[in-house]
């Protein structure tokens, strides 16, 4: 009996260790806000055991195009607090970037070093004068990205634990103030969004970008556009977003 209890206890400890290592990368990063315009400031909340660091920024599309690199930045390791999936990580900003006025609308990524290799963070740059570059708007479903994000311990779905028949229970609330774990999210961007913008670039089709949060916050956000493209697995909508898109379609504009 004692041996059986010890075996169960050992299995439980192994399960917890696997879960922690799978869901809590020790070094990572995220940005606030997730989308912004030229002139706005993006805050990079980074945790790394490497210091100093350089943040290298690219624009995503048909190719990954180098945009800029920061100067030398002092960085620190910032632990992931309990229930980060619910409350957010609360990490201080390591690097603040005022988006230059000449940056075009699109998806940008930033690499920075950790002790186990580079980590990548993603952010969206909107058009400062919506509709001035293109009448086509691509909306990224960041609500869905976050719903599937496991960083901090939970997502909105059961999370299978590797090599077991167990799963971690879903949460009914998750925070945007935490990294995307690229082993589990944002899979929709990798699976669909990145492929779409690569195709648009290849076809020479100009477009501007926003997020579903932007469409929720600003009822006039769609006014300058003739075509709205919703990408891939876009399944989490607010009522305000739905109303804005319904109004857009009712006015005779196009939805793909």
Tab-separated table of C-alpha atoms in Angstrom:
chain	number	residue	atom	x	y	z
A	1	UNK	CA	0.000	0.000	0.000
A	2	UNK	CA	2.796	2.377	0.881
A	3	UNK	CA	4.509	1.703	-2.434
A	4	UNK	CA	1.274	2.366	-4.351
A	5	UNK	CA	0.805	5.648	-2.549
A	6	UNK	CA	4.385	6.620	-3.297
A	7	UNK	CA	3.875	5.740	-6.962
A	8	UNK	CA	0.757	7.905	-7.166
A	9	UNK	CA	2.524	10.788	-5.415
A	10	UNK	CA	5.490	10.515	-7.771
A	11	UNK	CA	3.162	10.507	-10.786
A	12	UNK	CA	1.380	13.574	-9.430
A	13	UNK	CA	4.665	15.440	-8.950
A	14	UNK	CA	5.723	14.482	-12.489
A	15	UNK	CA	2.392	15.731	-13.844
A	16	UNK	CA	2.785	19.085	-12.101
A	17	UNK	CA	6.373	19.447	-13.318
A	18	UNK	CA	5.345	18.708	-16.903
A	19	UNK	CA	2.458	21.160	-16.687
A	20	UNK	CA	4.640	23.940	-15.295
A	21	UNK	CA	7.393	23.483	-17.870
A	22	UNK	CA	4.841	23.250	-20.686
A	23	UNK	CA	2.791	26.308	-19.723
A	24	UNK	CA	5.290	28.573	-17.982
A	25	UNK	CA	8.298	29.421	-20.151
A	26	UNK	CA	10.749	31.034	-17.770
A	27	UNK	CA	11.647	33.812	-20.206
A	28	UNK	CA	9.178	35.449	-22.588
A	29	UNK	CA	7.587	38.773	-23.554
A	30	UNK	CA	4.434	40.625	-24.538
A	31	UNK	CA	3.477	44.138	-25.657
A	32	UNK	CA	0.886	46.716	-24.613
A	33	UNK	CA	-1.123	47.793	-26.462
A	34	UNK	CA	-1.392	44.992	-29.021
A	35	UNK	CA	-2.336	47.427	-31.795
A	36	UNK	CA	-1.315	51.048	-32.228
A	37	UNK	CA	-0.814	53.821	-34.783
A	38	UNK	CA	2.355	55.696	-35.822
A	39	UNK	CA	3.059	58.209	-33.087
A	40	UNK	CA	1.725	55.896	-30.368
A	41	UNK	CA	4.034	54.100	-27.950
A	42	UNK	CA	4.380	50.322	-27.723
A	43	UNK	CA	5.594	48.970	-24.365
A	44	UNK	CA	7.646	45.765	-24.461
A	45	UNK	CA	7.274	43.751	-21.245
A	46	UNK	CA	10.168	41.303	-21.430
A	47	UNK	CA	11.581	38.690	-19.092
A	48	UNK	CA	15.036	37.335	-19.863
A	49	UNK	CA	18.155	36.220	-18.048
A	50	UNK	CA	20.263	37.830	-20.786
A	51	UNK	CA	21.391	41.419	-20.306
A	52	UNK	CA	21.935	43.730	-22.041
A	53	UNK	CA	19.704	42.871	-24.993
A	54	UNK	CA	18.790	44.221	-28.412
A	55	UNK	CA	15.228	44.168	-29.728
A	56	UNK	CA	15.125	43.493	-33.479
A	57	UNK	CA	11.898	44.388	-35.288
A	58	UNK	CA	10.571	42.974	-38.569
A	59	UNK	CA	7.502	43.478	-40.730
A	60	UNK	CA	5.684	40.285	-41.675
A	61	UNK	CA	4.376	39.526	-45.149
A	62	UNK	CA	5.587	37.671	-48.201
A	63	UNK	CA	8.988	37.882	-46.530
A	64	UNK	CA	10.113	38.854	-43.056
A	65	UNK	CA	11.588	42.301	-43.626
A	66	UNK	CA	14.043	43.894	-41.185
A	67	UNK	CA	12.783	47.262	-39.935
A	68	UNK	CA	15.039	48.362	-37.084
A	69	UNK	CA	17.058	47.308	-34.060
A	70	UNK	CA	17.082	48.987	-30.685
A	71	UNK	CA	20.164	50.116	-28.894
A	72	UNK	CA	21.559	48.189	-25.950
A	73	UNK	CA	18.840	47.702	-23.317
A	74	UNK	CA	19.295	46.523	-19.719
A	75	UNK	CA	16.912	43.639	-19.071
A	76	UNK	CA	15.875	41.543	-16.081
A	77	UNK	CA	14.191	38.240	-15.358
A	78	UNK	CA	10.572	38.790	-14.277
A	79	UNK	CA	8.840	35.777	-12.689
A	80	UNK	CA	5.430	34.654	-13.894
A	81	UNK	CA	2.982	35.209	-11.006
A	82	UNK	CA	0.323	32.735	-9.957
A	83	UNK	CA	-2.879	32.978	-12.007
A	84	UNK	CA	-1.159	35.058	-14.706
A	85	UNK	CA	-3.718	33.661	-17.135
A	86	UNK	CA	-6.402	35.528	-15.167
A	87	UNK	CA	-4.724	38.681	-13.863
A	88	UNK	CA	-1.896	39.086	-16.373
A	89	UNK	CA	1.817	38.983	-15.671
A	90	UNK	CA	2.174	42.550	-14.415
A	91	UNK	CA	5.724	42.802	-15.788
A	92	UNK	CA	7.318	46.218	-15.989
A	93	UNK	CA	8.180	47.637	-19.401
A	94	UNK	CA	11.710	46.829	-20.533
A	95	UNK	CA	11.613	48.895	-23.731
A	96	UNK	CA	9.286	51.649	-24.968
A	97	UNK	CA	9.021	52.315	-28.693
A	98	UNK	CA	7.347	55.357	-30.233
A	99	UNK	CA	6.163	54.056	-33.588
A	100	UNK	CA	7.839	56.172	-36.295
A	101	UNK	CA	5.505	58.169	-38.572
A	102	UNK	CA	6.754	56.405	-41.722
A	103	UNK	CA	5.821	52.878	-40.606
A	104	UNK	CA	3.132	51.401	-42.831
A	105	UNK	CA	0.140	49.477	-41.551
A	106	UNK	CA	0.833	45.787	-41.023
A	107	UNK	CA	1.917	43.007	-38.683
A	108	UNK	CA	5.240	43.515	-36.930
A	109	UNK	CA	7.279	41.090	-34.840
A	110	UNK	CA	10.182	41.695	-32.492
A	111	UNK	CA	12.895	39.227	-31.482
A	112	UNK	CA	14.938	39.435	-28.299
A	113	UNK	CA	17.395	36.973	-26.756
A	114	UNK	CA	16.784	34.694	-23.793
A	115	UNK	CA	19.068	32.117	-22.225
A	116	UNK	CA	17.300	29.404	-24.251
A	117	UNK	CA	17.119	31.229	-27.601
A	118	UNK	CA	15.173	34.093	-29.151
A	119	UNK	CA	11.596	34.885	-28.148
A	120	UNK	CA	9.247	36.633	-30.587
A	121	UNK	CA	6.506	39.115	-29.736
A	122	UNK	CA	3.891	40.342	-32.208
A	123	UNK	CA	2.051	43.644	-32.570
A	124	UNK	CA	-0.213	45.402	-35.084
A	125	UNK	CA	0.405	48.825	-36.606
A	126	UNK	CA	-2.742	50.527	-37.871
A	127	UNK	CA	-2.938	53.238	-40.516
A	128	UNK	CA	-2.726	56.737	-39.038
A	129	UNK	CA	-5.177	58.009	-41.666
A	130	UNK	CA	-7.470	55.010	-42.214
A	131	UNK	CA	-8.237	54.308	-45.846
A	132	UNK	CA	-5.463	56.530	-47.197
A	133	UNK	CA	-3.258	53.624	-48.301
A	134	UNK	CA	-5.970	51.099	-49.186
A	135	UNK	CA	-9.739	50.629	-49.022
A	136	UNK	CA	-9.171	47.007	-47.953
A	137	UNK	CA	-9.015	46.269	-44.214
A	138	UNK	CA	-7.760	42.970	-42.789
A	139	UNK	CA	-9.039	42.366	-39.252
A	140	UNK	CA	-7.032	40.012	-37.035
A	141	UNK	CA	-8.975	37.918	-34.532
A	142	UNK	CA	-6.821	38.592	-31.484
A	143	UNK	CA	-9.693	37.607	-29.176
A	144	UNK	CA	-9.445	34.111	-30.630
A	145	UNK	CA	-5.658	34.120	-30.363
A	146	UNK	CA	-5.967	34.936	-26.668
A	147	UNK	CA	-8.734	32.399	-26.065
A	148	UNK	CA	-6.362	29.598	-27.061
A	149	UNK	CA	-3.294	31.074	-25.350
A	150	UNK	CA	-2.134	28.798	-22.510
A	151	UNK	CA	0.521	31.065	-21.020
A	152	UNK	CA	0.173	31.429	-17.256
A	153	UNK	CA	-1.557	28.135	-16.713
A	154	UNK	CA	-4.881	28.086	-18.553
A	155	UNK	CA	-6.810	29.080	-21.661
A	156	UNK	CA	-10.532	29.024	-22.371
A	157	UNK	CA	-10.191	25.341	-23.276
A	158	UNK	CA	-9.018	22.146	-21.536
A	159	UNK	CA	-5.261	21.797	-22.031
A	160	UNK	CA	-4.004	18.245	-22.582
A	161	UNK	CA	-0.912	17.428	-20.526
A	162	UNK	CA	1.746	15.772	-22.724
A	163	UNK	CA	2.193	12.001	-22.342
A	164	UNK	CA	-0.834	11.651	-20.030
A	165	UNK	CA	-4.582	11.218	-20.293
A	166	UNK	CA	-5.090	14.293	-18.125
A	167	UNK	CA	-6.052	17.858	-18.984
A	168	UNK	CA	-5.913	21.181	-17.176
A	169	UNK	CA	-9.389	22.660	-16.671
A	170	UNK	CA	-10.387	25.697	-18.769
A	171	UNK	CA	-10.771	29.193	-17.364
A	172	UNK	CA	-13.734	31.421	-18.147
A	173	UNK	CA	-11.531	34.532	-18.213
A	174	UNK	CA	-8.069	35.206	-19.664
A	175	UNK	CA	-5.792	38.241	-19.772
A	176	UNK	CA	-4.150	39.979	-22.734
A	177	UNK	CA	-1.304	41.110	-20.445
A	178	UNK	CA	0.757	37.947	-20.890
A	179	UNK	CA	2.933	36.422	-23.600
A	180	UNK	CA	1.590	34.279	-26.380
A	181	UNK	CA	3.077	30.827	-25.941
A	182	UNK	CA	4.093	30.068	-29.521
A	183	UNK	CA	3.875	26.343	-28.814
A	184	UNK	CA	0.131	26.757	-28.359
A	185	UNK	CA	-0.767	30.224	-29.670
A	186	UNK	CA	-1.330	32.344	-31.548
A	187	UNK	CA	-1.777	29.294	-33.763
A	188	UNK	CA	-4.508	31.039	-35.787
A	189	UNK	CA	-1.991	33.692	-36.910
A	190	UNK	CA	0.561	31.077	-37.933
A	191	UNK	CA	-2.061	28.856	-39.581
A	192	UNK	CA	-4.118	31.468	-41.440
A	193	UNK	CA	-3.323	35.154	-40.946
A	194	UNK	CA	0.336	34.972	-41.942
A	195	UNK	CA	-0.570	33.006	-45.060
A	196	UNK	CA	-3.205	35.549	-46.077
A	197	UNK	CA	-0.940	38.586	-45.791
A	198	UNK	CA	1.794	36.713	-47.668
A	199	UNK	CA	-0.716	36.011	-50.463
A	200	UNK	CA	-1.930	39.624	-50.530
A	201	UNK	CA	1.672	40.829	-50.837
A	202	UNK	CA	2.386	38.310	-53.589
A	203	UNK	CA	-0.675	39.480	-55.541
A	204	UNK	CA	0.261	43.125	-55.066
A	205	UNK	CA	-2.983	43.866	-53.220
A	206	UNK	CA	-2.631	46.826	-50.864
A	207	UNK	CA	-4.318	46.497	-47.473
A	208	UNK	CA	-4.460	48.027	-44.021
A	209	UNK	CA	-4.848	46.127	-40.745
A	210	UNK	CA	-6.675	46.320	-37.427
A	211	UNK	CA	-7.897	43.916	-34.751
A	212	UNK	CA	-11.337	42.809	-33.650
A	213	UNK	CA	-10.770	44.859	-30.487
A	214	UNK	CA	-10.328	47.982	-32.619
A	215	UNK	CA	-13.632	47.253	-34.386
A	216	UNK	CA	-15.302	46.897	-30.980
A	217	UNK	CA	-13.912	50.127	-29.558
A	218	UNK	CA	-14.576	52.437	-32.509
A	219	UNK	CA	-17.947	52.245	-34.270
A	220	UNK	CA	-16.566	54.374	-37.124
A	221	UNK	CA	-13.451	52.256	-37.714
A	222	UNK	CA	-14.900	50.633	-40.846
A	223	UNK	CA	-16.191	53.824	-42.462
A	224	UNK	CA	-13.160	54.470	-44.728
A	225	UNK	CA	-13.136	50.958	-46.230
A	226	UNK	CA	-14.913	49.157	-49.073
A	227	UNK	CA	-13.835	45.592	-48.207
A	228	UNK	CA	-13.340	43.899	-44.833
A	229	UNK	CA	-11.470	40.586	-44.676
A	230	UNK	CA	-11.917	38.362	-41.615
A	231	UNK	CA	-9.225	35.716	-41.399
A	232	UNK	CA	-9.334	32.062	-40.427
A	233	UNK	CA	-10.729	30.980	-37.093
A	234	UNK	CA	-12.465	34.210	-36.063
A	235	UNK	CA	-14.903	32.971	-33.401
A	236	UNK	CA	-14.967	35.519	-30.528
A	237	UNK	CA	-17.022	38.622	-31.296
A	238	UNK	CA	-18.340	41.396	-29.119
A	239	UNK	CA	-21.807	42.794	-29.711
A	240	UNK	CA	-20.251	46.143	-30.741
A	241	UNK	CA	-18.078	44.436	-33.348
A	242	UNK	CA	-21.038	42.489	-34.728
A	243	UNK	CA	-23.146	45.650	-34.988
A	244	UNK	CA	-20.360	47.550	-36.749
A	245	UNK	CA	-19.828	44.794	-39.321
A	246	UNK	CA	-23.572	44.340	-39.881
A	247	UNK	CA	-23.893	48.089	-40.533
A	248	UNK	CA	-20.924	47.899	-42.938
A	249	UNK	CA	-22.617	45.108	-44.942
A	250	UNK	CA	-26.035	46.799	-44.849
A	251	UNK	CA	-24.448	49.842	-46.508
A	252	UNK	CA	-23.565	47.642	-49.486
A	253	UNK	CA	-19.904	47.192	-48.671
A	254	UNK	CA	-18.089	43.874	-49.049
A	255	UNK	CA	-17.200	41.256	-46.431
A	256	UNK	CA	-14.860	38.322	-47.110
